Coordinates of C-alpha atoms in Angstrom, one line a residue:
Chain A
M1 CA -42.1 17.4 53.6
Q2 CA -42.3 17.4 49.8
L3 CA -39.3 19.8 49.6
V4 CA -37.4 17.4 51.9
L5 CA -38.4 14.5 49.7
L6 CA -37.4 16.4 46.6
G7 CA -34.1 17.4 48.1
G8 CA -33.6 13.8 49.1
S9 CA -34.3 12.5 45.6
I10 CA -32.1 15.2 44.1
S11 CA -29.2 14.4 46.4
R12 CA -29.8 10.6 45.8
A13 CA -29.7 11.2 42.0
S14 CA -26.5 13.2 42.3
V15 CA -24.9 10.5 44.5
M16 CA -25.9 7.9 41.9
T17 CA -24.4 9.9 39.0
E18 CA -21.3 10.5 41.1
S19 CA -21.0 6.8 41.9
R20 CA -21.6 6.0 38.2
D21 CA -18.8 8.5 37.3
N22 CA -16.5 6.9 39.9
E23 CA -17.4 3.5 38.4
N24 CA -16.6 4.8 34.9
S25 CA -13.4 6.3 35.9
L26 CA -12.4 3.1 37.8
I27 CA -13.2 1.1 34.7
R28 CA -11.2 3.5 32.6
R29 CA -8.3 3.2 34.9
V30 CA -8.4 -0.6 34.9
A31 CA -8.7 -0.6 31.1
S32 CA -5.7 1.8 30.8
F33 CA -3.7 -0.4 33.1
A34 CA -4.6 -3.6 31.2
R35 CA -3.7 -1.8 27.9
K36 CA -0.3 -0.8 29.4
C37 CA 0.4 -4.4 30.3
L38 CA -0.7 -5.6 26.8
F39 CA 1.5 -3.0 25.1
G40 CA 4.4 -3.9 27.4
I41 CA 4.2 -7.5 26.1
L42 CA 3.9 -6.4 22.5
S43 CA 6.9 -4.2 22.9
V44 CA 9.1 -7.3 23.5
G45 CA 8.9 -7.8 19.7
P46 CA 9.6 -5.1 17.0
I47 CA 7.1 -2.2 17.1
P48 CA 6.4 -0.5 13.8
N49 CA 7.9 2.9 13.4
H50 CA 5.2 4.3 11.1
I51 CA 1.6 3.3 10.7
A52 CA -0.7 4.7 8.0
F53 CA -4.5 4.7 8.0
I54 CA -7.0 5.0 5.2
M55 CA -10.2 5.8 7.2
D56 CA -12.8 4.2 5.0
G57 CA -16.4 3.4 5.8
N58 CA -17.8 6.4 7.7
R59 CA -20.7 7.0 5.3
R60 CA -21.5 3.2 5.2
Y61 CA -21.6 3.2 9.0
A62 CA -24.0 6.1 9.1
K63 CA -26.2 4.4 6.5
K64 CA -26.1 1.1 8.4
N65 CA -27.2 2.6 11.6
N66 CA -29.7 5.1 10.1
L67 CA -27.8 8.1 11.3
E68 CA -27.8 11.5 9.6
E69 CA -25.2 12.1 6.9
G70 CA -22.4 13.9 8.8
A71 CA -22.7 11.7 11.9
G72 CA -20.6 8.9 10.4
H73 CA -17.6 11.3 9.9
K74 CA -18.0 12.6 13.5
L75 CA -17.9 9.1 14.9
G76 CA -15.0 8.4 12.6
F77 CA -13.1 11.3 14.3
T78 CA -13.7 9.7 17.7
A79 CA -12.4 6.4 16.5
L80 CA -9.4 8.2 15.1
M81 CA -8.6 9.8 18.5
S82 CA -8.7 6.4 20.2
M83 CA -6.4 4.8 17.6
L84 CA -4.0 7.7 17.9
R85 CA -4.0 7.3 21.7
Y86 CA -3.2 3.5 21.3
C87 CA -0.5 4.2 18.8
Y88 CA 1.2 6.8 20.9
E89 CA 0.9 4.7 24.1
L90 CA 2.7 1.9 22.1
N91 CA 5.5 4.4 21.0
V92 CA 4.7 4.3 17.3
K93 CA 6.5 7.5 16.4
Y94 CA 4.9 8.3 13.0
V95 CA 1.2 8.1 12.1
T96 CA -0.2 9.2 8.8
I97 CA -3.9 9.4 8.0
Y98 CA -5.8 9.9 4.7
A99 CA -8.3 12.6 5.6
F100 CA -9.3 14.0 2.2
S101 CA -8.3 13.0 -1.3
I102 CA -8.2 15.4 -4.3
D103 CA -10.6 12.9 -6.0
N104 CA -13.1 13.5 -3.1
F105 CA -13.6 17.1 -4.4
K106 CA -15.7 15.5 -7.2
R107 CA -18.3 14.5 -4.6
R108 CA -21.5 16.5 -4.1
P109 CA -20.7 20.1 -3.1
E110 CA -22.8 20.0 0.1
E111 CA -21.0 16.9 1.3
V112 CA -17.6 18.5 0.5
Q113 CA -18.6 21.7 2.3
S114 CA -19.7 19.8 5.4
L115 CA -16.6 17.7 5.4
M116 CA -14.4 20.8 5.1
E117 CA -16.3 22.4 8.0
L118 CA -15.8 19.4 10.2
I119 CA -12.1 19.2 9.3
R120 CA -11.6 22.9 10.2
E121 CA -13.5 22.4 13.5
K122 CA -11.4 19.4 14.4
I123 CA -8.1 21.1 13.5
E124 CA -8.9 24.0 15.8
G125 CA -9.7 21.4 18.5
L126 CA -6.2 19.9 18.1
I127 CA -4.5 23.2 18.9
K128 CA -6.3 23.4 22.3
E129 CA -4.1 22.7 25.3
E130 CA -5.9 19.5 26.5
S131 CA -5.9 17.9 23.1
I132 CA -4.2 14.6 22.4
V133 CA -1.4 16.2 20.4
N134 CA -0.2 18.2 23.4
Q135 CA -0.7 15.3 25.8
Y136 CA 1.6 13.1 23.8
G137 CA 4.0 15.8 22.4
V138 CA 2.8 15.2 18.8
R139 CA 3.9 17.5 15.9
V140 CA 1.3 17.9 13.3
H141 CA 2.0 18.1 9.6
F142 CA -0.5 18.8 6.8
V143 CA 0.5 16.9 3.7
G144 CA -1.0 17.7 0.3
D145 CA -1.8 20.5 -2.2
L146 CA -3.0 22.9 0.4
K147 CA -3.7 25.6 -2.3
L148 CA -6.8 23.6 -3.2
L149 CA -8.4 24.1 0.2
D150 CA -10.6 27.0 1.4
E151 CA -8.8 29.9 3.0
S152 CA -10.3 29.1 6.5
V153 CA -9.1 25.5 6.5
R154 CA -5.7 26.4 5.1
L155 CA -5.2 29.1 7.8
A156 CA -6.3 26.6 10.5
A157 CA -3.9 24.1 9.2
K158 CA -1.0 26.6 9.2
R159 CA -1.9 27.6 12.8
A160 CA -1.9 24.0 13.9
M161 CA 1.5 23.4 12.4
V162 CA 3.0 26.4 14.0
A163 CA 1.4 25.6 17.4
T164 CA 2.7 22.1 17.5
S165 CA 6.1 22.8 15.9
K166 CA 7.9 22.5 19.3
N167 CA 6.5 19.0 20.0
S168 CA 9.0 16.3 19.3
K169 CA 7.9 13.0 20.7
A170 CA 5.8 11.9 17.7
V171 CA 4.6 13.1 14.3
L172 CA 1.1 13.0 12.9
S173 CA 0.8 13.6 9.2
I174 CA -2.7 14.5 8.0
C175 CA -3.1 14.0 4.2
I176 CA -5.6 16.5 3.0
A177 CA -6.2 17.5 -0.7
Y178 CA -3.7 14.7 -1.4
T179 CA -3.1 12.1 -4.0
S180 CA 0.2 10.3 -4.5
T181 CA 0.3 10.9 -8.2
N182 CA -0.1 14.7 -7.5
E183 CA 2.7 14.5 -4.9
I184 CA 5.1 12.8 -7.3
M185 CA 4.3 15.2 -10.2
N186 CA 4.8 18.1 -7.8
A187 CA 8.1 16.7 -6.7
V188 CA 9.2 16.4 -10.4
K189 CA 8.0 20.0 -11.2
Q190 CA 9.9 21.4 -8.2
S191 CA 13.1 19.4 -9.0
C192 CA 12.9 20.6 -12.6
E193 CA 12.4 24.2 -11.5
E194 CA 15.3 24.0 -9.0
K195 CA 17.6 22.5 -11.6
W196 CA 16.3 25.0 -14.2
E197 CA 17.2 27.9 -11.8
E198 CA 20.7 26.5 -11.2
H199 CA 21.2 26.1 -15.0
K200 CA 20.1 29.7 -15.7
K201 CA 22.4 31.0 -12.9
L202 CA 25.3 29.2 -14.5
G203 CA 24.4 30.6 -17.9
S204 CA 24.2 34.2 -16.7
C205 CA 27.4 34.1 -14.6
G206 CA 29.6 32.7 -17.3
T207 CA 32.5 30.6 -16.0
T208 CA 33.8 32.5 -13.0
N209 CA 36.2 30.5 -10.8
G210 CA 33.9 29.3 -8.2
L211 CA 31.4 28.0 -10.7
I212 CA 33.7 26.1 -13.0
D213 CA 33.8 23.0 -10.9
Y214 CA 30.0 23.1 -10.4
A215 CA 29.4 23.5 -14.2
E216 CA 31.6 20.5 -14.9
K217 CA 29.8 18.4 -12.3
V218 CA 26.4 19.2 -13.7
G219 CA 27.7 18.5 -17.2
R220 CA 29.1 15.1 -16.1
K221 CA 25.7 14.0 -14.9
G222 CA 24.8 14.0 -18.6
N223 CA 21.2 13.0 -19.3
N224 CA 20.3 12.5 -15.7
F225 CA 19.1 15.9 -15.0
I226 CA 17.2 14.7 -11.9
G227 CA 17.6 11.5 -9.9
L228 CA 15.8 9.5 -7.2
S229 CA 17.2 11.6 -4.4
D230 CA 15.9 14.8 -6.0
I231 CA 12.3 13.4 -6.2
E232 CA 12.5 12.1 -2.6
R233 CA 13.7 15.5 -1.4
H234 CA 10.6 17.2 -2.8
L235 CA 7.9 14.8 -1.7
Y236 CA 5.4 16.2 0.8
T237 CA 6.1 13.3 3.0
R238 CA 9.9 13.8 3.1
V239 CA 9.8 14.3 6.9
T240 CA 8.5 10.7 7.6
P241 CA 10.0 7.3 6.9
P242 CA 8.1 4.8 4.7
P243 CA 5.1 3.2 6.5
D244 CA 5.6 -0.2 8.1
I245 CA 1.9 -1.0 8.1
L246 CA -0.8 0.5 5.9
V247 CA -4.3 -0.1 7.3
R248 CA -7.4 0.3 5.2
T249 CA -10.8 -0.4 6.9
S250 CA -14.1 -1.5 5.4
G251 CA -12.5 -4.5 3.7
E252 CA -11.5 -2.8 0.4
T253 CA -8.0 -3.8 -0.7
R254 CA -6.8 -0.9 -2.8
L255 CA -4.6 2.1 -2.2
S256 CA -6.8 4.7 -3.8
N257 CA -3.8 6.9 -4.7
F258 CA -2.4 7.0 -1.2
L259 CA 1.4 6.8 -0.5
L260 CA 2.1 4.8 -3.7
W261 CA 5.8 5.6 -3.7
Q262 CA 6.3 5.2 0.0
S263 CA 4.3 1.9 0.5
A264 CA 6.5 -0.1 -1.9
S265 CA 7.3 -2.5 0.9
S266 CA 4.6 -1.8 3.5
L267 CA 2.5 -4.6 5.0
L268 CA -1.0 -4.1 3.8
Y269 CA -3.8 -4.9 6.3
S270 CA -7.4 -4.6 5.3
P271 CA -9.9 -5.6 8.1
S272 CA -13.5 -5.7 7.0
V273 CA -14.6 -3.5 9.9
L274 CA -15.9 0.0 9.1
W275 CA -13.7 2.8 10.3
P276 CA -15.9 4.1 13.2
E277 CA -16.0 0.5 14.5
I278 CA -12.2 0.0 14.6
G279 CA -10.9 -1.1 17.9
L280 CA -7.8 -2.1 19.9
R281 CA -8.0 -5.7 18.7
H282 CA -7.5 -4.7 15.1
L283 CA -4.4 -2.7 15.9
V284 CA -3.0 -5.5 18.0
W285 CA -3.7 -8.0 15.2
A286 CA -1.9 -5.8 12.6
I287 CA 1.1 -5.4 14.9
L288 CA 1.2 -9.2 15.5
N289 CA 1.2 -9.8 11.8
F290 CA 3.9 -7.2 11.3
Q291 CA 6.0 -8.9 14.0
R292 CA 5.4 -12.4 12.4
N293 CA 6.7 -11.1 9.0
H294 CA 9.4 -8.9 10.4
S295 CA 12.2 -11.4 10.7
Y296 CA 11.5 -13.0 7.3
F297 CA 11.3 -9.5 5.7
E298 CA 14.5 -8.3 7.4
K299 CA 16.3 -11.4 6.1
K300 CA 15.1 -10.7 2.6
R301 CA 16.2 -7.0 2.9
K302 CA 19.7 -8.0 4.1
Q303 CA 20.1 -10.1 1.0
V304 CA 19.5 -7.0 -1.1
Chain B
M1 CA -16.6 -2.0 28.9
D2 CA -16.1 -3.7 25.6
G3 CA -12.6 -2.3 25.3
L4 CA -11.8 -3.6 28.8
V5 CA -13.0 -7.1 28.2
S6 CA -11.2 -7.5 24.9
S7 CA -8.0 -6.0 26.4
L8 CA -8.1 -8.5 29.3
L9 CA -8.7 -11.4 27.0
L10 CA -5.9 -10.4 24.6
L11 CA -3.7 -9.9 27.7
L12 CA -4.3 -13.4 28.8
L13 CA -3.7 -14.9 25.4
L14 CA -0.5 -12.9 25.0
L15 CA 0.8 -13.9 28.4
L16 CA 0.3 -17.5 27.4
F17 CA 2.0 -16.9 24.1
G18 CA 4.8 -14.8 25.7
G19 CA 5.5 -17.5 28.3
V20 CA 5.7 -20.3 25.8
T21 CA 7.8 -18.3 23.4
S22 CA 10.3 -17.3 26.0
I23 CA 11.0 -20.9 26.9
W24 CA 11.1 -22.3 23.3
P25 CA 11.4 -19.2 21.1
Y26 CA 12.4 -20.7 17.8
Q27 CA 10.0 -23.7 17.9
S28 CA 7.2 -21.5 19.2
L29 CA 7.4 -18.9 16.4
K30 CA 7.5 -21.7 13.8
F31 CA 4.5 -23.3 15.4
W32 CA 2.5 -20.1 15.7
S33 CA 3.3 -19.3 12.0
K34 CA 2.0 -22.7 10.9
I35 CA -1.2 -22.2 13.0
L36 CA -1.8 -18.8 11.6
R37 CA -1.2 -20.1 8.0
L38 CA -3.6 -23.0 8.6
I39 CA -6.3 -20.7 9.9
S40 CA -6.0 -18.4 6.9
R41 CA -5.9 -21.3 4.5
L42 CA -9.1 -22.8 6.1
S43 CA -10.9 -19.5 5.9
N44 CA -9.8 -19.0 2.3
Q45 CA -10.8 -22.5 1.2
S46 CA -12.2 -22.3 -2.3
P47 CA -15.2 -24.5 -3.1
N48 CA -13.3 -25.5 -6.2
N49 CA -16.3 -24.8 -8.4
T50 CA -14.7 -24.8 -11.8
A51 CA -17.9 -25.3 -13.7
L52 CA -17.5 -23.9 -17.2
G53 CA -20.1 -23.0 -19.7
S54 CA -20.2 -24.4 -23.3
D55 CA -17.9 -21.7 -24.5
G56 CA -15.3 -22.4 -21.9
F57 CA -16.2 -19.3 -19.8
P58 CA -16.9 -19.9 -16.1
E59 CA -20.6 -19.9 -15.2
Q60 CA -20.1 -17.9 -11.9
L61 CA -18.4 -14.9 -13.6
R62 CA -20.0 -12.1 -15.6
R63 CA -18.3 -11.2 -18.9
E64 CA -19.1 -7.5 -18.6
L65 CA -17.3 -7.2 -15.3
M66 CA -14.1 -8.9 -16.4
P67 CA -10.9 -6.9 -15.8
R68 CA -9.2 -5.5 -18.8
H69 CA -5.7 -5.6 -17.2
V70 CA -4.7 -8.3 -14.7
A71 CA -1.3 -8.1 -12.9
V72 CA 0.2 -11.0 -11.0
I73 CA 3.1 -11.3 -8.6
L74 CA 4.4 -14.9 -9.1
D75 CA 5.5 -15.6 -5.6
G76 CA 6.2 -18.8 -3.7
N77 CA 8.1 -21.1 -6.1
R78 CA 10.9 -21.6 -3.7
R79 CA 8.7 -22.1 -0.6
W80 CA 6.5 -24.5 -2.6
A81 CA 9.6 -26.6 -3.5
K82 CA 10.8 -26.5 0.1
E83 CA 7.5 -27.8 1.5
K84 CA 7.5 -30.6 -1.1
G85 CA 11.1 -31.5 -0.4
L86 CA 12.2 -30.6 -4.0
T87 CA 15.0 -28.4 -5.3
F88 CA 14.6 -24.8 -6.2
I89 CA 15.0 -25.4 -9.9
E90 CA 12.1 -27.9 -9.8
G91 CA 10.1 -25.2 -8.0
Y92 CA 10.8 -22.7 -10.8
R93 CA 9.9 -25.3 -13.4
A94 CA 6.6 -26.0 -11.7
G95 CA 6.1 -22.2 -11.6
F96 CA 6.7 -22.0 -15.3
V97 CA 4.1 -24.7 -16.0
A98 CA 1.6 -22.7 -13.9
F99 CA 2.6 -19.6 -15.9
R100 CA 1.9 -21.3 -19.3
V101 CA -1.5 -22.6 -18.0
F102 CA -2.4 -19.2 -16.7
V103 CA -1.6 -17.5 -20.0
G104 CA -3.7 -20.1 -21.8
I105 CA -6.7 -19.4 -19.4
C106 CA -6.3 -15.6 -20.0
V107 CA -6.5 -16.0 -23.7
Q108 CA -9.5 -18.3 -23.4
W109 CA -11.4 -15.9 -21.3
D110 CA -10.5 -12.8 -23.4
I111 CA -8.5 -10.9 -20.9
P112 CA -6.7 -8.3 -23.1
I113 CA -3.7 -7.4 -21.0
V114 CA -1.8 -9.5 -18.5
S115 CA 1.3 -8.3 -16.5
L116 CA 3.5 -10.8 -14.7
F117 CA 6.1 -9.9 -12.2
L118 CA 8.9 -12.4 -12.6
F119 CA 11.6 -10.7 -10.5
S120 CA 12.5 -7.3 -9.3
S121 CA 15.6 -5.2 -9.5
E122 CA 16.2 -6.0 -5.9
N123 CA 16.2 -9.8 -6.5
W124 CA 19.5 -9.5 -8.4
R125 CA 21.4 -9.3 -5.1
R126 CA 19.9 -12.6 -4.0
P127 CA 22.2 -15.6 -3.8
Q128 CA 23.6 -15.8 -7.4
I129 CA 22.9 -19.5 -7.7
S130 CA 19.1 -19.2 -7.3
L131 CA 19.0 -16.5 -10.0
R132 CA 21.1 -18.5 -12.4
T133 CA 18.8 -21.6 -11.9
Y134 CA 15.7 -19.5 -12.5
L135 CA 17.1 -17.9 -15.7
H136 CA 18.2 -21.4 -16.9
A137 CA 14.8 -22.8 -16.2
S138 CA 13.0 -19.9 -17.9
R139 CA 15.4 -20.0 -20.9
S140 CA 15.1 -23.7 -21.5
N141 CA 11.3 -23.5 -21.1
R142 CA 11.1 -20.6 -23.5
E143 CA 13.2 -22.2 -26.2
T144 CA 10.9 -25.2 -26.3
N145 CA 7.8 -23.0 -25.8
S146 CA 6.5 -22.6 -29.3
E147 CA 2.9 -22.5 -28.0
I148 CA 2.8 -18.8 -27.1
P149 CA 3.1 -17.3 -30.6
E150 CA 0.4 -19.7 -31.8
L151 CA -2.0 -18.5 -29.2
G152 CA -1.9 -15.0 -30.7
V153 CA -0.2 -13.5 -27.7
R154 CA 2.0 -10.5 -28.0
V155 CA 4.9 -10.4 -25.5
S156 CA 6.6 -7.3 -24.2
V157 CA 9.3 -7.2 -21.6
I158 CA 9.7 -4.2 -19.2
G159 CA 12.3 -3.6 -16.6
D160 CA 16.0 -2.9 -16.5
T161 CA 16.9 -5.4 -19.2
C162 CA 20.3 -4.0 -19.7
S163 CA 21.4 -5.6 -16.5
L164 CA 20.5 -9.1 -17.8
P165 CA 23.0 -11.5 -19.5
I166 CA 23.5 -10.7 -23.2
S167 CA 22.1 -14.0 -24.3
L168 CA 18.8 -13.4 -22.4
Q169 CA 18.6 -9.9 -23.8
E170 CA 18.8 -11.2 -27.3
L171 CA 16.2 -13.9 -26.6
I172 CA 13.9 -11.1 -25.3
K173 CA 14.4 -9.1 -28.5
E174 CA 13.6 -12.1 -30.6
T175 CA 10.5 -13.0 -28.7
E176 CA 9.2 -9.5 -28.8
K177 CA 9.8 -9.3 -32.6
E178 CA 8.2 -12.8 -33.3
T179 CA 5.1 -12.0 -31.3
E180 CA 4.6 -8.4 -32.4
K181 CA 1.5 -9.2 -34.4
G182 CA -0.4 -11.1 -31.7
T183 CA -3.8 -9.6 -31.0
K184 CA -5.5 -12.0 -28.6
C185 CA -3.6 -11.0 -25.5
H186 CA -0.8 -8.7 -24.6
L187 CA 1.5 -10.3 -22.1
I188 CA 3.8 -7.9 -20.3
L189 CA 6.7 -9.6 -18.4
A190 CA 8.4 -7.5 -15.8
M191 CA 12.0 -8.6 -15.4
S192 CA 14.4 -6.8 -13.2
Y193 CA 11.6 -4.2 -12.7
G194 CA 11.2 -1.8 -9.8
G195 CA 8.2 0.6 -9.5
Q196 CA 10.2 3.4 -8.0
N197 CA 12.9 3.1 -10.7
D198 CA 10.1 3.2 -13.4
I199 CA 8.8 6.5 -11.9
V200 CA 12.3 7.9 -11.7
Q201 CA 13.2 7.1 -15.3
A202 CA 9.9 8.6 -16.5
C203 CA 10.6 11.7 -14.5
Q204 CA 14.2 11.8 -16.0
G205 CA 12.7 11.7 -19.5
I206 CA 10.4 14.6 -18.6
A207 CA 13.1 16.6 -17.0
T208 CA 15.3 16.2 -20.1
K209 CA 12.5 17.6 -22.2
V210 CA 12.1 20.5 -19.8
K211 CA 15.9 21.1 -19.9
H212 CA 15.9 21.3 -23.7
G213 CA 12.9 23.6 -23.7
F214 CA 10.3 21.2 -25.2
L215 CA 8.2 21.5 -22.0
E216 CA 7.5 23.9 -19.2
P217 CA 7.3 22.5 -15.6
E218 CA 3.7 23.6 -15.5
D219 CA 2.9 21.2 -18.4
I220 CA 3.7 18.1 -16.4
T221 CA 0.4 16.2 -16.1
R222 CA -0.6 12.6 -15.2
P223 CA -1.1 11.4 -18.8
L224 CA 2.3 12.9 -19.7
V225 CA 4.0 10.8 -16.9
E226 CA 2.1 7.7 -18.0
Q227 CA 3.5 8.2 -21.5
E228 CA 7.0 8.0 -20.1
L229 CA 6.6 5.0 -17.8
Q230 CA 7.8 1.6 -19.1
T231 CA 4.1 0.5 -19.2
R232 CA 3.7 2.8 -22.3
V233 CA 3.8 -0.4 -24.3
T234 CA 0.1 -0.7 -23.6
N235 CA -2.7 1.9 -23.6
V236 CA -4.1 0.6 -20.3
P237 CA -1.1 0.8 -18.0
S238 CA -3.1 0.6 -14.8
P239 CA -4.1 -2.9 -13.8
D240 CA -7.8 -3.4 -12.7
L241 CA -6.8 -6.4 -10.6
L242 CA -3.4 -7.3 -8.9
I243 CA -3.0 -10.8 -7.5
R244 CA -0.2 -11.8 -5.2
T245 CA 0.3 -15.4 -4.3
S246 CA 2.1 -17.1 -1.3
G247 CA 0.5 -14.9 1.4
E248 CA 2.8 -11.9 1.4
L249 CA 0.7 -8.8 1.9
R250 CA 2.9 -6.3 0.1
I251 CA 3.4 -4.7 -3.3
S252 CA 7.2 -5.1 -3.1
N253 CA 8.0 -2.3 -5.4
Y254 CA 6.0 -3.7 -8.4
Y255 CA 3.5 -1.3 -10.1
L256 CA 3.3 1.7 -7.8
W257 CA 2.1 4.6 -9.9
Q258 CA 0.0 2.2 -12.0
S259 CA -1.8 0.6 -9.1
A260 CA -3.3 3.8 -7.7
Y261 CA -6.8 2.4 -8.0
T262 CA -6.0 -1.2 -8.6
E263 CA -8.1 -3.8 -6.6
M264 CA -5.7 -6.1 -4.8
Y265 CA -6.3 -9.8 -4.1
F266 CA -4.0 -11.8 -1.8
T267 CA -4.0 -15.5 -1.5
T268 CA -1.9 -17.8 0.6
T269 CA -1.6 -20.4 -2.2
Y270 CA 1.9 -20.7 -3.7
W271 CA 2.3 -19.8 -7.4
P272 CA 2.8 -23.4 -8.7
D273 CA -0.6 -24.3 -7.1
F274 CA -2.4 -21.3 -8.5
D275 CA -4.9 -23.0 -10.8
R276 CA -8.1 -22.3 -12.7
G277 CA -10.2 -22.6 -9.5
E278 CA -8.0 -20.1 -7.6
F279 CA -8.2 -17.7 -10.6
I280 CA -12.0 -17.9 -10.6
E281 CA -12.0 -17.1 -6.8
A282 CA -9.8 -14.0 -7.5
L283 CA -12.0 -12.8 -10.4
L284 CA -15.2 -13.4 -8.3
S285 CA -13.8 -11.3 -5.5
F286 CA -13.0 -8.6 -8.1
Q287 CA -16.4 -8.6 -9.6
Q288 CA -18.1 -8.2 -6.2
R289 CA -16.2 -5.0 -5.4
G290 CA -17.6 -1.5 -5.8
R291 CA -15.0 0.7 -7.5
H292 CA -15.5 4.5 -7.0
F293 CA -12.1 6.0 -7.8
G294 CA -12.7 8.3 -4.8
R295 CA -15.6 10.0 -6.5
N296 CA -18.7 8.6 -4.6

């Protein structure tokens, strides 16, 4: 009798969880459908090609909700996955995120270590078959001075880039060990080294026929040893166009050395919400503002 | 659940918006723009508390938290004139009056360095007539403007000045020479300036040094680049606060390298209306921010 009752209660419990699962998946399907309709309406206007995110506020969120230290970053990662899903459903081709700055290395060593561990774990998660990058055909790029990273993180990053190199529908650039000033200086160094090599080659070969014209061309450039195109060619972010919208959460309105060169004409959006709390409504608001300014901005650009 | 409810609500709003817009597109967009502008104006309404202490310094601000370098993008002269039904040249004149008042306030409150973005290298391709009227307005104002040297202000001009008319170039040289000895405030005027061009010319300077053997590529550091940028006229090239008027939320190729850690403040007020009260609001906002420079 008791066994029957126990069996009955277990089966009732399993039916209840099953119906709750069904309810959840039904809600998820309805939500997904509503989102599709919403994005269909938004797509009538111009959709940004490239959105960049500065994911600020993870630690403040953990503090506000009395969570342990690393929990804020983990919840931040969940929020990032949702935002990526919304962006790719909306056909935003390029997304760039500011994961870790070179300045952040100056934080407490324990914090830096745990962040690096989390980053490595999440990169490995991205390579898995069922991850969002494979679902939406996203190619992953790691942008920054990767030599500054630990061996394990660097190897994981290289593996992720190789694993997703065949994806072509969208691009995700993850800025890690990155600052914009470091990127520009690196571009200048590489341009100088490239031109220096060419210069030395000319010097050692003398003036053989094939090189005469080239020598003259370089000489004609005069003082302009390097130009704008040389710098742009050597930037880490050369594979992506400039961002249309730059979103920074937690209400701070500063760039913190992120994409300084590239965001010369990006729309800056700084909602006061903390990064783990960011939702669909913030993305939609950013895009509506972008669409509102787009015609005025295009008109100004045509005058240039 | 929360995502579902907000999706449905947004969907309904957008259906309404989409329906109305498709019937009257031009009028709808203008209408919605005005509504959004009104909402942001109402939420930004300053209490206009311009109470000053006995030394002329605002009571709400703290002296020790004042920025050392303030940069402003003077935007909105034309739109201000259009709203008031005036001509563009009257808009630029009003903008110039606001500029003189602003410089006076900065001197009074001991802000050592002020950068003002007058127009960029891209603006040169705007309709020629508007540029000519702006230059005419700025030249005639500057000729009668004998106040600035008396205030103890040192003026420097940065940007691609070689592309400006010869008469204006000479006026610039004269003004810089006359005000060389000013110590109260350093006013940096950015004319025909582009942030990317500034970085490129700095890099070209460095590359030339590398080419002639004075430098190795490994010696290129951040301070070295800052010594080559056009903002080398001052020893604090990075602004602490950047203000942009008229509601545009962009940097528009102004200070790019220099504003790596700059706090930005955007207001929907047009530049001719940017007065003492608005400036106090901007400084209050600045003083309440926590600046970590990525370290904390």
